[in-house]
């Protein structure tokens, strides 16, 4: 045994190599047995490792749809077709399961807080949407429904309108709602042979009769809490706003934007950075989005009055000159409201229209500032806006009061034990 140990330790010694070779020639069995045993042990170790090794499962992140890898996805490849021509696609939205434990009186709005610590970047901010979550309803539904009904009665075609060429697309949207809503919210909606019934309000929607009882976009508006808009491509390659139900927008009017192409809608509204940073990507996205690729985005504003439908602080809804310059400066914090939109975008498979659903969530700033981390993060976000974004969002009219309040609330939270360094562990965008 000592002889073999010495040979192993001196394996690269020339004399040892010669002696080992001679020994193997005289008596090869021990060496061969050793080799066979080593090979068998090695095989057993490798087999056991492969058998018992568990594969690592990793949940896929929500794609950032503005990155090149996501843009290359088949969902978003531009179909080969001339501008303004859409060939109906054989696609049906997956059936939606009922919303778990949903109740029109008790289900609270989701706590969207889509702001981050600075710096602030101008992007479209798109992310993938799960089909089940297309339309969100909650216990604010009765108020939104009543506000919409009142606005339809008072303003009618100023807020709800469908161009003749967009009629089929608007009807397609109503058909989609009559399929989706009874699936997702069966305690509120019941499907019927001609449409659906609202079990809360007693409304019956007949979507097969002609003529329809009302404009199809107006009918669609009564079904959900969202504002609605459908863009259609014309032969010039531009997408035009040709169908809309804009009843609770707060800061803009359908009558000002109806019939406009997408680019003009944004430039006429002085959207910051649109020409430089958004226009090309937005036009490409509209061109390539497919019926099987719905997306979401969120935005947010601060408003200095409590009107959901129209923010009267920027002027009368029917006046020509509206803007933040008319708002009273630095009103008390009780008048500050947090307004955020959850927008979904999807292509309708039959008509090819691109549908926006625009759900507004509206809360007093004093309410959301009670939530951990929110006042500090919102203050950082407001301070990070560039001058152009600050002007667009009216910061100059409210920043002194708002930031003082948010800073105070943040300091109180820290004094009460808030661990600032752990925010990323408990906060996930856009909540």
PDB file of N, CA, C and O in Angstrom, residues 151-188:
ATOM      1  N   UNK A 151     -74.207  63.023 -16.767  1.00  0.00           N
ATOM      2  CA  UNK A 151     -73.433  63.708 -17.814  1.00  0.00           C
ATOM      3  C   UNK A 151     -74.004  63.414 -19.204  1.00  0.00           C
ATOM      4  O   UNK A 151     -74.050  64.292 -20.068  1.00  0.00           O
ATOM      5  N   UNK A 152     -74.433  62.186 -19.432  1.00  0.00           N
ATOM      6  CA  UNK A 152     -75.048  61.849 -20.721  1.00  0.00           C
ATOM      7  C   UNK A 152     -76.310  62.679 -20.924  1.00  0.00           C
ATOM      8  O   UNK A 152     -76.561  63.211 -22.018  1.00  0.00           O
ATOM      9  N   UNK A 153     -77.093  62.812 -19.872  1.00  0.00           N
ATOM     10  CA  UNK A 153     -78.332  63.588 -19.968  1.00  0.00           C
ATOM     11  C   UNK A 153     -78.043  65.063 -20.210  1.00  0.00           C
ATOM     12  O   UNK A 153     -78.718  65.722 -21.010  1.00  0.00           O
ATOM     13  N   UNK A 154     -77.039  65.591 -19.554  1.00  0.00           N
ATOM     14  CA  UNK A 154     -76.738  67.018 -19.643  1.00  0.00           C
ATOM     15  C   UNK A 154     -75.962  67.389 -20.902  1.00  0.00           C
ATOM     16  O   UNK A 154     -76.190  68.460 -21.476  1.00  0.00           O
ATOM     17  N   UNK A 155     -75.052  66.506 -21.338  1.00  0.00           N
ATOM     18  CA  UNK A 155     -74.112  66.905 -22.397  1.00  0.00           C
ATOM     19  C   UNK A 155     -74.172  66.026 -23.638  1.00  0.00           C
ATOM     20  O   UNK A 155     -73.690  66.438 -24.706  1.00  0.00           O
ATOM     21  N   UNK A 156     -74.713  64.834 -23.536  1.00  0.00           N
ATOM     22  CA  UNK A 156     -74.944  63.968 -24.688  1.00  0.00           C
ATOM     23  C   UNK A 156     -73.800  63.886 -25.669  1.00  0.00           C
ATOM     24  O   UNK A 156     -72.699  63.431 -25.333  1.00  0.00           O
ATOM     25  N   UNK A 157     -74.020  64.337 -26.923  1.00  0.00           N
ATOM     26  CA  UNK A 157     -73.018  64.161 -27.976  1.00  0.00           C
ATOM     27  C   UNK A 157     -71.728  64.951 -27.761  1.00  0.00           C
ATOM     28  O   UNK A 157     -70.753  64.725 -28.473  1.00  0.00           O
ATOM     29  N   UNK A 158     -71.706  65.870 -26.824  1.00  0.00           N
ATOM     30  CA  UNK A 158     -70.436  66.536 -26.512  1.00  0.00           C
ATOM     31  C   UNK A 158     -69.457  65.557 -25.873  1.00  0.00           C
ATOM     32  O   UNK A 158     -68.251  65.750 -25.952  1.00  0.00           O
ATOM     33  N   UNK A 159     -69.991  64.525 -25.234  1.00  0.00           N
ATOM     34  CA  UNK A 159     -69.166  63.557 -24.506  1.00  0.00           C
ATOM     35  C   UNK A 159     -69.137  62.171 -25.130  1.00  0.00           C
ATOM     36  O   UNK A 159     -68.197  61.410 -24.878  1.00  0.00           O
ATOM     37  N   UNK A 160     -70.153  61.813 -25.914  1.00  0.00           N
ATOM     38  CA  UNK A 160     -70.251  60.477 -26.511  1.00  0.00           C
ATOM     39  C   UNK A 160     -70.557  60.620 -27.991  1.00  0.00           C
ATOM     40  O   UNK A 160     -71.569  61.225 -28.370  1.00  0.00           O
ATOM     41  N   UNK A 161     -69.703  60.031 -28.827  1.00  0.00           N
ATOM     42  CA  UNK A 161     -69.881  60.232 -30.264  1.00  0.00           C
ATOM     43  C   UNK A 161     -69.215  59.097 -31.030  1.00  0.00           C
ATOM     44  O   UNK A 161     -68.161  58.588 -30.629  1.00  0.00           O
ATOM     45  N   UNK A 162     -69.836  58.702 -32.148  1.00  0.00           N
ATOM     46  CA  UNK A 162     -69.287  57.664 -33.026  1.00  0.00           C
ATOM     47  C   UNK A 162     -69.386  58.129 -34.466  1.00  0.00           C
ATOM     48  O   UNK A 162     -70.485  58.432 -34.951  1.00  0.00           O
ATOM     49  N   UNK A 163     -68.243  58.191 -35.156  1.00  0.00           N
ATOM     50  CA  UNK A 163     -68.250  58.526 -36.580  1.00  0.00           C
ATOM     51  C   UNK A 163     -68.852  57.362 -37.367  1.00  0.00           C
ATOM     52  O   UNK A 163     -68.719  56.198 -36.966  1.00  0.00           O
ATOM     53  N   UNK A 164     -69.539  57.650 -38.493  1.00  0.00           N
ATOM     54  CA  UNK A 164     -70.147  56.556 -39.274  1.00  0.00           C
ATOM     55  C   UNK A 164     -69.164  55.433 -39.618  1.00  0.00           C
ATOM     56  O   UNK A 164     -69.514  54.249 -39.538  1.00  0.00           O
ATOM     57  N   UNK A 165     -67.948  55.790 -39.983  1.00  0.00           N
ATOM     58  CA  UNK A 165     -66.979  54.764 -40.377  1.00  0.00           C
ATOM     59  C   UNK A 165     -66.510  53.912 -39.191  1.00  0.00           C
ATOM     60  O   UNK A 165     -65.900  52.854 -39.383  1.00  0.00           O
ATOM     61  N   UNK A 166     -66.789  54.384 -37.966  1.00  0.00           N
ATOM     62  CA  UNK A 166     -66.352  53.668 -36.766  1.00  0.00           C
ATOM     63  C   UNK A 166     -67.479  52.886 -36.110  1.00  0.00           C
ATOM     64  O   UNK A 166     -67.272  52.262 -35.068  1.00  0.00           O
ATOM     65  N   UNK A 167     -68.668  52.898 -36.717  1.00  0.00           N
ATOM     66  CA  UNK A 167     -69.828  52.283 -36.080  1.00  0.00           C
ATOM     67  C   UNK A 167     -69.605  50.795 -35.784  1.00  0.00           C
ATOM     68  O   UNK A 167     -69.895  50.322 -34.677  1.00  0.00           O
ATOM     69  N   UNK A 168     -69.081  50.055 -36.754  1.00  0.00           N
ATOM     70  CA  UNK A 168     -68.886  48.620 -36.536  1.00  0.00           C
ATOM     71  C   UNK A 168     -67.904  48.369 -35.397  1.00  0.00           C
ATOM     72  O   UNK A 168     -68.089  47.442 -34.599  1.00  0.00           O
ATOM     73  N   UNK A 169     -66.859  49.198 -35.285  1.00  0.00           N
ATOM     74  CA  UNK A 169     -65.904  49.033 -34.195  1.00  0.00           C
ATOM     75  C   UNK A 169     -66.526  49.321 -32.848  1.00  0.00           C
ATOM     76  O   UNK A 169     -66.250  48.623 -31.857  1.00  0.00           O
ATOM     77  N   UNK A 170     -67.387  50.354 -32.777  1.00  0.00           N
ATOM     78  CA  UNK A 170     -68.062  50.668 -31.524  1.00  0.00           C
ATOM     79  C   UNK A 170     -69.018  49.545 -31.123  1.00  0.00           C
ATOM     80  O   UNK A 170     -69.110  49.184 -29.938  1.00  0.00           O
ATOM     81  N   UNK A 171     -69.719  48.973 -32.089  1.00  0.00           N
ATOM     82  CA  UNK A 171     -70.604  47.838 -31.811  1.00  0.00           C
ATOM     83  C   UNK A 171     -69.779  46.631 -31.352  1.00  0.00           C
ATOM     84  O   UNK A 171     -70.182  45.895 -30.439  1.00  0.00           O
ATOM     85  N   UNK A 172     -68.631  46.445 -31.964  1.00  0.00           N
ATOM     86  CA  UNK A 172     -67.760  45.332 -31.557  1.00  0.00           C
ATOM     87  C   UNK A 172     -67.339  45.488 -30.092  1.00  0.00           C
ATOM     88  O   UNK A 172     -67.288  44.509 -29.338  1.00  0.00           O
ATOM     89  N   UNK A 173     -67.060  46.709 -29.659  1.00  0.00           N
ATOM     90  CA  UNK A 173     -66.708  46.944 -28.264  1.00  0.00           C
ATOM     91  C   UNK A 173     -67.875  46.593 -27.340  1.00  0.00           C
ATOM     92  O   UNK A 173     -67.689  45.931 -26.309  1.00  0.00           O
ATOM     93  N   UNK A 174     -69.086  47.009 -27.705  1.00  0.00           N
ATOM     94  CA  UNK A 174     -70.266  46.680 -26.899  1.00  0.00           C
ATOM     95  C   UNK A 174     -70.453  45.159 -26.826  1.00  0.00           C
ATOM     96  O   UNK A 174     -70.775  44.603 -25.767  1.00  0.00           O
ATOM     97  N   UNK A 175     -70.240  44.488 -27.932  1.00  0.00           N
ATOM     98  CA  UNK A 175     -70.335  43.019 -27.943  1.00  0.00           C
ATOM     99  C   UNK A 175     -69.306  42.393 -27.007  1.00  0.00           C
ATOM    100  O   UNK A 175     -69.606  41.431 -26.289  1.00  0.00           O
ATOM    101  N   UNK A 176     -68.110  42.936 -27.022  1.00  0.00           N
ATOM    102  CA  UNK A 176     -67.059  42.427 -26.128  1.00  0.00           C
ATOM    103  C   UNK A 176     -67.452  42.612 -24.666  1.00  0.00           C
ATOM    104  O   UNK A 176     -67.242  41.723 -23.836  1.00  0.00           O
ATOM    105  N   UNK A 177     -68.013  43.769 -24.336  1.00  0.00           N
ATOM    106  CA  UNK A 177     -68.448  44.013 -22.964  1.00  0.00           C
ATOM    107  C   UNK A 177     -69.548  43.024 -22.551  1.00  0.00           C
ATOM    108  O   UNK A 177     -69.543  42.511 -21.423  1.00  0.00           O
ATOM    109  N   UNK A 178     -70.486  42.776 -23.456  1.00  0.00           N
ATOM    110  CA  UNK A 178     -71.599  41.870 -23.126  1.00  0.00           C
ATOM    111  C   UNK A 178     -71.133  40.426 -22.996  1.00  0.00           C
ATOM    112  O   UNK A 178     -71.853  39.593 -22.432  1.00  0.00           O
ATOM    113  N   UNK A 179     -69.962  40.126 -23.483  1.00  0.00           N
ATOM    114  CA  UNK A 179     -69.380  38.793 -23.309  1.00  0.00           C
ATOM    115  C   UNK A 179     -68.525  38.749 -22.042  1.00  0.00           C
ATOM    116  O   UNK A 179     -68.635  37.820 -21.242  1.00  0.00           O
ATOM    117  N   UNK A 180     -67.695  39.769 -21.850  1.00  0.00           N
ATOM    118  CA  UNK A 180     -66.731  39.765 -20.751  1.00  0.00           C
ATOM    119  C   UNK A 180     -67.369  40.048 -19.392  1.00  0.00           C
ATOM    120  O   UNK A 180     -67.097  39.338 -18.405  1.00  0.00           O
ATOM    121  N   UNK A 181     -68.195  41.075 -19.299  1.00  0.00           N
ATOM    122  CA  UNK A 181     -68.683  41.530 -17.995  1.00  0.00           C
ATOM    123  C   UNK A 181     -69.514  40.476 -17.252  1.00  0.00           C
ATOM    124  O   UNK A 181     -69.330  40.294 -16.037  1.00  0.00           O
ATOM    125  N   UNK A 182     -70.437  39.752 -17.899  1.00  0.00           N
ATOM    126  CA  UNK A 182     -71.144  38.690 -17.172  1.00  0.00           C
ATOM    127  C   UNK A 182     -70.226  37.558 -16.711  1.00  0.00           C
ATOM    128  O   UNK A 182     -70.523  36.881 -15.727  1.00  0.00           O
ATOM    129  N   UNK A 183     -69.132  37.343 -17.427  1.00  0.00           N
ATOM    130  CA  UNK A 183     -68.162  36.329 -17.006  1.00  0.00           C
ATOM    131  C   UNK A 183     -67.407  36.791 -15.762  1.00  0.00           C
ATOM    132  O   UNK A 183     -67.258  36.042 -14.795  1.00  0.00           O
ATOM    133  N   UNK A 184     -66.940  38.019 -15.790  1.00  0.00           N
ATOM    134  CA  UNK A 184     -66.069  38.517 -14.733  1.00  0.00           C
ATOM    135  C   UNK A 184     -66.847  38.989 -13.504  1.00  0.00           C
ATOM    136  O   UNK A 184     -66.384  38.827 -12.368  1.00  0.00           O
ATOM    137  N   UNK A 185     -68.041  39.558 -13.730  1.00  0.00           N
ATOM    138  CA  UNK A 185     -68.838  40.113 -12.633  1.00  0.00           C
ATOM    139  C   UNK A 185     -70.276  39.570 -12.683  1.00  0.00           C
ATOM    140  O   UNK A 185     -71.226  40.305 -12.950  1.00  0.00           O
ATOM    141  N   UNK A 186     -70.432  38.268 -12.460  1.00  0.00           N
ATOM    142  CA  UNK A 186     -71.762  37.647 -12.615  1.00  0.00           C
ATOM    143  C   UNK A 186     -72.792  38.132 -11.601  1.00  0.00           C
ATOM    144  O   UNK A 186     -73.997  37.968 -11.838  1.00  0.00           O
ATOM    145  N   UNK A 187     -72.360  38.724 -10.493  1.00  0.00           N
ATOM    146  CA  UNK A 187     -73.332  39.255  -9.534  1.00  0.00           C
ATOM    147  C   UNK A 187     -73.864  40.620  -9.953  1.00  0.00           C
ATOM    148  O   UNK A 187     -74.831  41.109  -9.373  1.00  0.00           O
ATOM    149  N   UNK A 188     -73.265  41.219 -10.965  1.00  0.00           N
ATOM    150  CA  UNK A 188     -73.708  42.530 -11.451  1.00  0.00           C
ATOM    151  C   UNK A 188     -74.357  42.435 -12.826  1.00  0.00           C
ATOM    152  O   UNK A 188     -75.341  43.132 -13.100  1.00  0.00           O
TER     153      UNK A 188
END
